[in-house]
CSV table of C-alpha atoms and ligand atoms in Angstrom, one decimal:
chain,number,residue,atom,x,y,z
A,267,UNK,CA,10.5,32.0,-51.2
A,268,UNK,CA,12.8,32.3,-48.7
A,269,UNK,CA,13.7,35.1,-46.0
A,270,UNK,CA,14.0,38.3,-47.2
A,271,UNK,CA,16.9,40.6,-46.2
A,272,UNK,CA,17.7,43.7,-47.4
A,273,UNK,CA,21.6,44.8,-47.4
A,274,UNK,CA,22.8,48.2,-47.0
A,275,UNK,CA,26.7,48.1,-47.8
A,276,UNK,CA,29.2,44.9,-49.0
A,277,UNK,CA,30.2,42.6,-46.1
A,278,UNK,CA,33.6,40.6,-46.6
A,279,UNK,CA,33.2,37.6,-49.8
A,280,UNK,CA,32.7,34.6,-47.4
A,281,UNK,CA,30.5,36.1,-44.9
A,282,UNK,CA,28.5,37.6,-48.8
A,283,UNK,CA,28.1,34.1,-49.8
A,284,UNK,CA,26.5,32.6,-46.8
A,285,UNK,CA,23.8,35.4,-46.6
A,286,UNK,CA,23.3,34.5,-50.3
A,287,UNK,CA,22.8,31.0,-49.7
A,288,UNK,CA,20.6,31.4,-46.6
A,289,UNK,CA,18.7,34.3,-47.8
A,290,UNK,CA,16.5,36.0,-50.5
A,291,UNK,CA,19.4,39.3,-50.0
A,292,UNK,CA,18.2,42.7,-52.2
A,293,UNK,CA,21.1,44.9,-52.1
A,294,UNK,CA,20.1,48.3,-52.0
A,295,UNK,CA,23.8,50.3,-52.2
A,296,UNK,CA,24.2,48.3,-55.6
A,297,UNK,CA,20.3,49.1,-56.8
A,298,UNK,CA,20.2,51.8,-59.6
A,299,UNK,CA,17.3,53.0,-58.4
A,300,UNK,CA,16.7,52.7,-54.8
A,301,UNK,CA,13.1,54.1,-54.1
A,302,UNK,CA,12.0,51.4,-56.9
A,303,UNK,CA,13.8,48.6,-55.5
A,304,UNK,CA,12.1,49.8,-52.1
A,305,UNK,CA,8.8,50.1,-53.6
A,306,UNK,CA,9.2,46.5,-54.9
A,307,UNK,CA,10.6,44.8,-51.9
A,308,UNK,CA,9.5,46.5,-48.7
A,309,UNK,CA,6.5,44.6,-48.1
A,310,UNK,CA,8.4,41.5,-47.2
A,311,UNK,CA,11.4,42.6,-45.9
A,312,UNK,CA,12.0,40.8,-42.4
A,313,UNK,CA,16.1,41.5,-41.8
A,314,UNK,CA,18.3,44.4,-42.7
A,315,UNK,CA,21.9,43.7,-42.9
A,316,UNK,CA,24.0,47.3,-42.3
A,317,UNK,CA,27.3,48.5,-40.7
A,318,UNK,CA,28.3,50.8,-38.0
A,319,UNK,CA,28.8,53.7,-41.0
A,320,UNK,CA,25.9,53.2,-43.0
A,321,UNK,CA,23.4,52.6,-40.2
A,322,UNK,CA,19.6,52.7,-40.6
A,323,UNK,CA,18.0,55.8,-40.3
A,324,UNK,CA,14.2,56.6,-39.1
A,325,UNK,CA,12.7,56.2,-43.1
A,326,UNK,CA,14.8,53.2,-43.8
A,327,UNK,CA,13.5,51.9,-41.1
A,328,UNK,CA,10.2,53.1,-41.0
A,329,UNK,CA,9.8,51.7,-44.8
A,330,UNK,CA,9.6,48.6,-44.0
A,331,UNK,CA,6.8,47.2,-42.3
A,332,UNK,CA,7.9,43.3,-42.0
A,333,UNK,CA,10.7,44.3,-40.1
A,334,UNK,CA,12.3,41.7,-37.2
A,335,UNK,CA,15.9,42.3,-36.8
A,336,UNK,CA,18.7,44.7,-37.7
A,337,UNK,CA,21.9,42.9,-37.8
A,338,UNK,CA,24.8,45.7,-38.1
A,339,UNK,CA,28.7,45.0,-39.0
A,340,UNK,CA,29.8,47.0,-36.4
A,341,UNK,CA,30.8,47.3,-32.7
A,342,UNK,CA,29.2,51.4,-32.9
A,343,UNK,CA,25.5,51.8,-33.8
A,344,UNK,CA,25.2,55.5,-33.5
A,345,UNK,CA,24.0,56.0,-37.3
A,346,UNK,CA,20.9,53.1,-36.2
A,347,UNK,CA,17.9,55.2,-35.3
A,348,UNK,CA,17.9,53.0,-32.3
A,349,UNK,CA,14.3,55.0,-30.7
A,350,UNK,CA,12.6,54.2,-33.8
A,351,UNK,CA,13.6,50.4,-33.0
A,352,UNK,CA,12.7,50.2,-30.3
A,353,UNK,CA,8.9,51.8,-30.9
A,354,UNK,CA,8.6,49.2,-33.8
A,355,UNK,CA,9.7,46.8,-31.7
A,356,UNK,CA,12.8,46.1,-34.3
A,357,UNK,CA,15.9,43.8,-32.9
A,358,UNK,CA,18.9,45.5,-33.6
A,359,UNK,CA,22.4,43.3,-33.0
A,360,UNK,CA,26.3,45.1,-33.6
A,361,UNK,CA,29.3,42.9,-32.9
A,362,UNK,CA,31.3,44.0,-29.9
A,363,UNK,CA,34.4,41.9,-28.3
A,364,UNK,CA,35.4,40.2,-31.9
A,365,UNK,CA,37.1,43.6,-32.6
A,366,UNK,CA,38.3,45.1,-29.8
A,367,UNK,CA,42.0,43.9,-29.7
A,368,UNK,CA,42.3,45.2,-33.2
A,369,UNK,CA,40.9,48.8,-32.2
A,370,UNK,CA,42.7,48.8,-29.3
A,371,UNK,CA,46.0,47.9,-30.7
A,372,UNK,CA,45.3,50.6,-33.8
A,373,UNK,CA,45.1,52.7,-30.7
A,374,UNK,CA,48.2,52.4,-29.9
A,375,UNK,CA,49.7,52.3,-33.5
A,376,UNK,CA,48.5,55.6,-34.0
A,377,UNK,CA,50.0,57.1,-30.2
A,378,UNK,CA,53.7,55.8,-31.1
A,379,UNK,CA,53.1,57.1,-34.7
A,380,UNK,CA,52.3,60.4,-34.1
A,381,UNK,CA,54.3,60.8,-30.8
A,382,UNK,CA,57.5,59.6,-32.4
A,383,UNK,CA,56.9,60.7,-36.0
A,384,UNK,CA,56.4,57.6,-37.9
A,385,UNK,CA,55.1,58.9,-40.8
A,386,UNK,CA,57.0,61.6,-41.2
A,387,UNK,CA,60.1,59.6,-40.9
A,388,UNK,CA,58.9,57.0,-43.2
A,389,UNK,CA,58.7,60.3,-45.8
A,390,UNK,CA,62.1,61.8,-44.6
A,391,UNK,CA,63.8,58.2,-45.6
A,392,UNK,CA,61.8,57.8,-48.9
A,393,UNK,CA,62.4,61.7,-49.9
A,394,UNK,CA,65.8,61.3,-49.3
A,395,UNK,CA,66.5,63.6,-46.8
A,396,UNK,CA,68.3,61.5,-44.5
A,397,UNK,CA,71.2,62.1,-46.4
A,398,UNK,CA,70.8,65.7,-45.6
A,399,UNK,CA,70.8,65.7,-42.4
A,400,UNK,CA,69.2,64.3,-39.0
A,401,UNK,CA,65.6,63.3,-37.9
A,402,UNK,CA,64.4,65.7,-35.7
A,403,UNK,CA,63.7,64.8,-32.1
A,404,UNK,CA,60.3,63.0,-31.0
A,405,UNK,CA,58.5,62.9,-27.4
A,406,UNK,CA,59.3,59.9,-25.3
A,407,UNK,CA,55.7,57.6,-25.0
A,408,UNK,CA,56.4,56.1,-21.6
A,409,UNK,CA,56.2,58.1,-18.2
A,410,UNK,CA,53.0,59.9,-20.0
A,411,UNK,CA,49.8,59.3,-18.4
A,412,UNK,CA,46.9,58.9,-20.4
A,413,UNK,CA,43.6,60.1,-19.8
A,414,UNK,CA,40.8,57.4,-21.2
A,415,UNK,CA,37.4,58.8,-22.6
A,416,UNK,CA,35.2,55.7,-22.1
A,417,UNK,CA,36.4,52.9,-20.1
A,418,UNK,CA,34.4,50.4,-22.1
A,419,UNK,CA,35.8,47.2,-23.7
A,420,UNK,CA,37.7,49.0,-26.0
A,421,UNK,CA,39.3,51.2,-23.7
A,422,UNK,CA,40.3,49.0,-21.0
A,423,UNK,CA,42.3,46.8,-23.9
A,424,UNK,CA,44.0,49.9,-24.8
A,425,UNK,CA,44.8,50.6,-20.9
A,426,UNK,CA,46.0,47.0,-21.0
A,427,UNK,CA,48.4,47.7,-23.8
A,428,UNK,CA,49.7,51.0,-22.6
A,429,UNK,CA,50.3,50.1,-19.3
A,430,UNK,CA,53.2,48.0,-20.0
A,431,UNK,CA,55.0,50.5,-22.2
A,432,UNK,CA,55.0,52.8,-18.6
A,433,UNK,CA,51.8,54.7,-19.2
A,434,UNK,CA,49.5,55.6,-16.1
A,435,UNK,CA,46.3,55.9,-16.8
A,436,UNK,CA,43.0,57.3,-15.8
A,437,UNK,CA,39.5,57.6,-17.4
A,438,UNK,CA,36.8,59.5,-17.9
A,439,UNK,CA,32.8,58.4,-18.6
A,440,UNK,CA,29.6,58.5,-17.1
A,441,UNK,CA,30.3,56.2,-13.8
A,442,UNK,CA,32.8,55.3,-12.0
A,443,UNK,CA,34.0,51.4,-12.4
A,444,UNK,CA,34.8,49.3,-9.0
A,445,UNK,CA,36.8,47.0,-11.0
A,446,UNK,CA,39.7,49.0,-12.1
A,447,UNK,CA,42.1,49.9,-10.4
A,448,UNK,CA,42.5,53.9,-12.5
A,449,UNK,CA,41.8,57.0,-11.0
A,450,UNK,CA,38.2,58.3,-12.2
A,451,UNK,CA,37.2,61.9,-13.4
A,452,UNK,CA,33.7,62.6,-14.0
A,453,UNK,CA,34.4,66.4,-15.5
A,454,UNK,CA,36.7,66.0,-18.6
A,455,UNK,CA,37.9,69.6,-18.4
A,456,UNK,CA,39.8,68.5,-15.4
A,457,UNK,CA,41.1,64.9,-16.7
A,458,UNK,CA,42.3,66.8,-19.9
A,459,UNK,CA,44.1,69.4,-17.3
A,460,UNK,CA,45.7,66.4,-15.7
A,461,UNK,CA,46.9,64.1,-18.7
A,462,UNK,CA,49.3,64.1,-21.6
A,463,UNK,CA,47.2,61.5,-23.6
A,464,UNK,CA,43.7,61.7,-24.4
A,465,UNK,CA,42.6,58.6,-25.9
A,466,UNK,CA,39.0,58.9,-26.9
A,467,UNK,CA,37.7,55.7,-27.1
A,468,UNK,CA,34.0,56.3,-26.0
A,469,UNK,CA,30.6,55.2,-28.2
A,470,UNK,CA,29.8,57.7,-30.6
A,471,UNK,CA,25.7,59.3,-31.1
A,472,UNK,CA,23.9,62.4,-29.4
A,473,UNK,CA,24.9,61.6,-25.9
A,474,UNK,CA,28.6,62.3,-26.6
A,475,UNK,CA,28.3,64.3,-29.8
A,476,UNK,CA,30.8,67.3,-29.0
A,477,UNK,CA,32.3,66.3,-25.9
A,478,UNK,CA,36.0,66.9,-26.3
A,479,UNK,CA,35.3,70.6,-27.0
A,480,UNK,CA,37.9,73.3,-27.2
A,481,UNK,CA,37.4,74.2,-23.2
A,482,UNK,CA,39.1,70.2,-23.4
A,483,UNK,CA,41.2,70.8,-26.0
A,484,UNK,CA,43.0,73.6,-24.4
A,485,UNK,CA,43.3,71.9,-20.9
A,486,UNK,CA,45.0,69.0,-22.6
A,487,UNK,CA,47.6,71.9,-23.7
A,488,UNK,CA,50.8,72.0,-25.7
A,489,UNK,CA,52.8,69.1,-24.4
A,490,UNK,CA,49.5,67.0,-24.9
A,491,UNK,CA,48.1,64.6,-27.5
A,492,UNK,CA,45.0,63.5,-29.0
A,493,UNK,CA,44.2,60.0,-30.4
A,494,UNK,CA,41.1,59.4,-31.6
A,495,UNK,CA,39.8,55.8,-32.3
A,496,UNK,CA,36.0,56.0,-31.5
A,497,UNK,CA,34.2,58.4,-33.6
A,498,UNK,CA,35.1,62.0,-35.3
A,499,UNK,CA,31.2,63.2,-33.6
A,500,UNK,CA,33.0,62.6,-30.3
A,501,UNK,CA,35.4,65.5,-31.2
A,502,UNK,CA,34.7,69.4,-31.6
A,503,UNK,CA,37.2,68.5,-35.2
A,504,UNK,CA,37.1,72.4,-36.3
A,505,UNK,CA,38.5,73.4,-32.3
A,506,UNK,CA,40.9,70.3,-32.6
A,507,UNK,CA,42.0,71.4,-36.1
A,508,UNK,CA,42.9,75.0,-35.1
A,509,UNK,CA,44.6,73.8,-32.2
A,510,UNK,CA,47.0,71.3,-34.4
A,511,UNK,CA,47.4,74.5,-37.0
A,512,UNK,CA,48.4,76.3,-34.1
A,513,UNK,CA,50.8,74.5,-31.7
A,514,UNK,CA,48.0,74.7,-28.8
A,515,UNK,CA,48.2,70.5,-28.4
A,516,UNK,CA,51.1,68.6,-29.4
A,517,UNK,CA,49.7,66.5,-32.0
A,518,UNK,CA,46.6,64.0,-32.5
A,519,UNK,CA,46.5,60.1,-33.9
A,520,UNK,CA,43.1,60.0,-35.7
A,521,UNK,CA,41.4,56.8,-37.1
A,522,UNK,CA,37.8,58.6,-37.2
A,523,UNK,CA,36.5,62.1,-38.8
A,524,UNK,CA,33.5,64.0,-38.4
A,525,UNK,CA,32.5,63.4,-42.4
A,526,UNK,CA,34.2,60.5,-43.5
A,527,UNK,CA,35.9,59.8,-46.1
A,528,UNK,CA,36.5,63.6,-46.5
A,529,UNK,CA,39.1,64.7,-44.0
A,530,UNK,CA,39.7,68.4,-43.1
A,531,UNK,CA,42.5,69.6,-45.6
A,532,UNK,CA,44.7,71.4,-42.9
A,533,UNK,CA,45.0,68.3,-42.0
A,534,UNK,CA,46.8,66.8,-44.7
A,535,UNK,CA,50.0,69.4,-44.2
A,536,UNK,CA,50.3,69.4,-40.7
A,537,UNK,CA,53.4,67.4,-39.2
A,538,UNK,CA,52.1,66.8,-36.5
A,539,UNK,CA,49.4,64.1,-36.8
A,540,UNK,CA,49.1,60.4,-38.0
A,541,UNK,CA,46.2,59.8,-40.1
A,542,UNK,CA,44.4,56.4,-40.9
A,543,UNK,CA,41.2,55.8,-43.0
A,544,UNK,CA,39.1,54.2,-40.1
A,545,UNK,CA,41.0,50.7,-39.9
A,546,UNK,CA,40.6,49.9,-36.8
A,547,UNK,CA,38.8,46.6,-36.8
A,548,UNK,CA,40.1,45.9,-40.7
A,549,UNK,CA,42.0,43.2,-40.8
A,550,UNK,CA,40.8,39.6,-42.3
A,551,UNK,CA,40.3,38.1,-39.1
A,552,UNK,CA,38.6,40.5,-37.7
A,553,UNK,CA,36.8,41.6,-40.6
A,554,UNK,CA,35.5,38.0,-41.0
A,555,UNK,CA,34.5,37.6,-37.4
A,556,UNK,CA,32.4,40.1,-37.2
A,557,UNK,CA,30.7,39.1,-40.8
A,558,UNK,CA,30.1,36.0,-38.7
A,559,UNK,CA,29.0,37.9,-36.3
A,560,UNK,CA,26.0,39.1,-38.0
A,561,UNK,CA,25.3,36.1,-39.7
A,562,UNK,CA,24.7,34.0,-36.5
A,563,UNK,CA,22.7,36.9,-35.0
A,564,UNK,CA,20.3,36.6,-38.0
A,565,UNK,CA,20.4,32.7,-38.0
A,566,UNK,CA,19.7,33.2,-34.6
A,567,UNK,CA,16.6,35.5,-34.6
A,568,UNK,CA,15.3,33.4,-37.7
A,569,UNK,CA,15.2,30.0,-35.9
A,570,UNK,CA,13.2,31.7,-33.2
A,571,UNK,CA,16.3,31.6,-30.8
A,572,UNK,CA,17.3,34.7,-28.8
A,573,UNK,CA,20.4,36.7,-30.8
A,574,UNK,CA,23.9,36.5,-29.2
A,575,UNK,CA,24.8,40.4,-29.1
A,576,UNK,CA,21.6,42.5,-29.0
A,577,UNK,CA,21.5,46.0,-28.5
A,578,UNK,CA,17.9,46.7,-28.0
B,1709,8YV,C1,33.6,49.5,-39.0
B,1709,8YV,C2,33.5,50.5,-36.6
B,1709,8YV,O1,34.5,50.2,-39.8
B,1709,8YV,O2,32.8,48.7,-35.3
B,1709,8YV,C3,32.7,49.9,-35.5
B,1709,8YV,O3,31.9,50.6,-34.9
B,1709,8YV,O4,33.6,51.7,-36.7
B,1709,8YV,C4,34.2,49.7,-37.6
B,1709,8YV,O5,34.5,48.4,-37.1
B,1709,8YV,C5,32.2,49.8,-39.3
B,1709,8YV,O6,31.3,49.6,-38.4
B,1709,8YV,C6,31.8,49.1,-40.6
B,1709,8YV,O7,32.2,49.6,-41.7
C-alpha cells in the first residue's frame, strides 16, 4: 500500500496524474458520500492535498489522526485552520512566487478595465451602439497615485507594473519596509484620504477580515477606485456595493467576492465596475506550476526532506 492522500478539490490533468501515480489519492469532492469515505479512510491518511478556496477546516483536520502535511494549491491559506496545525503538529505548504506575476498583472488588467471602460466598450461595439453615437469619456490611469494594501510579493509586482504607466505609489500594512523606496501609512483611513487607487492586495483571514471598511471607502471618495485582487473578506463588500450604487467611489476592479461564486447582484448592472471570476493565477503555466508546486512539497515531506514553501 502506498501513501495515502486525501484530495479536496481537482488540480490541473498533469499535476492529477502524478499524484495518482505517486499516491494511494481518495478524492473526497468527488465521493457520494463523504462521512463514509472518511469513516473508511481516515485512519491512514498521512497528506491532504487542498487549495486556497477549499482549505481545511478544524474537523477535516481534526479527522484525521495520521496526518503529516497539508499541501495547498494556493498562494492564500486563510480557509486552513492554520492554529489547529500547528497544535497537531500538521505541515501545512501554499505556493507563493510561481503566481505572483500573473496576479499582479490581473491587477492591472482589472485598473485599465474599469478606469477606461473596457467592458463596457467591448458591449457598446457588440450591441451596436457605436453607430449611434460616441463612447463616453473614461479617467486617465497615469498621474494617479495608488495606495497599496499589503506590500507583500504580490503587491510590490503590481507597484512594479504601475510605476511605469506614471503611477506613484504608496502602501499600507502592518510595518514599514526599509527596502522600498514608497511612502508608508500605517492608518488606512488616511492612505485612502490620500490616494486615487486602492489596490488591495493584502493576505486574506481574521487579521484583515473587514479592513477596508466604509470609514475607508468614503476617504478614498468619488474620483477614487477600488481594485480588489486579494480576497473579498478583506472588503466591507455591502459598504463597497452601496458606495458603487451610489457614485460615492468612482468605480472598483474586482477578481475576489466575499461568497464566491455568488456575486452581489447590484453588481451585475452597475457601469462602473470590471468583474472577473477569481483568475488571477489561472493561466496554464501558472496553473501548472503551482500543481508542481504541491507535488514537490509532498515528495519532499515524504522522503523525509524539509518542504520548499512551508507555512507552519
Ligand atoms: C487560487 C488564490 O484560485 O493563490 C491563491 O490564494 O486565490 C488562487 O491562486 C486558489 O487558491 C485555488 O483555487
Amino acid at each position: 500500500m502506498g501513501i495515502e492522500i486525501l484530495q479536496t478539490t481537482p488540480l490541473p490533468p498533469a499535476v492529477e496524474e502524478i499524484l495518482q501515480r505517486d499516491y494511494q489519492v481518495h478524492r473526497l469532492w468527488q465521493a457520494p458520500d463523504r462521512g463514509a469515505l472518511l469513516g473508511e479512510v481516515a485512519g491512514r491518511v498521512r497528506g491532504l492535498v487542498t487549495s486556497g478556496s477549499v482549505g481545511a477546516d478544524r474537523s477535516l483536520i481534526e479527522a484525521l489522526p495520521k496526518l503529516e502535511i497539508i499541501s495547498s494549491f494556493g498562494v492564500g491559506y486563510d480557509p486552513i485552520d492554520i492554529d489547529c496545525a500547528k497544535e497537531r503538529g500538521v505541515i501545512v505548504t501554499n505556493t507563493p512566487d510561481v503566481l505572483t506575476d500573473d496576479v499582479a498583472d490581473i491587477a492591472m488588467v482589472l485598473l485599465l478595465s474599469v478606469m477606461r471602460r473596457i467592458p463596457q466598450g467591448d458591449q457598446f461595439v457588440r450591441q451596436g451602439l457605436w453607430a449611434r453615437g460616441k463612447f463616453p469619456l473614461t479617467d486617465k490611469m497615469g498621474g494617479k497615485v495608488m495606495g497599496i494594501v499589503g506590500l507583500g510579493r504580490i503587491g510590490q509586482a503590481i507597484a512594479r507594473r504601475a510605476e511605469p504607466f506614471g503611477i506613484e505609489i504608496r502602501y499600507f500594512g502592518p510595518r514599514r519596509k526599509d527596502s522600498v523606496p514608497y511612502r508608508y501609512y500605517d492608518n488606512l483611513v488616511a492612505m485612502a484620504k490620500d490616494v486615487d487607487i486602492l489596490m488591495i492586495a493584502c493576505p486574506g483571514g481574521k487579521e484583515t477580515a473587514g479592513i477596508v471598511n466604509a470609514a475607508v471607502i468614503e476617504a478614498l471618495g468619488p474620483k477614487g477606485y477600488i481594485v480588489n485582487i486579494a480576497r473579498g473578506s478583506v472588503v466591507d463588500e455591502p459598504a463597497m456595493v452601496k458606495a458603487l450604487v451610489e457614485k460615492k467611489i468612482a468605480g472598483a476592479g474586482l477578481d475576489v467576492f466575499a461568497n464566491e461564486p455568488h456575486v452581489p447582484q447590484e453588481l451585475l448592472t452597475l457601469d462602473n465596475v470590471a468583474l472577473a471570476p477569481h483568475v488571477g493565477s489561472a493561466t496554464h503555466e501558472t496553473r501548472r506550476a503551482m500543481g508542481e508546486l504541491v507535488l514537490k512539497n509532498l515528495a519532499a515531506h515524504f522522503a523525509g526532506q524539509p518542504v520548499l514553501t512551508r507555512v507552519v
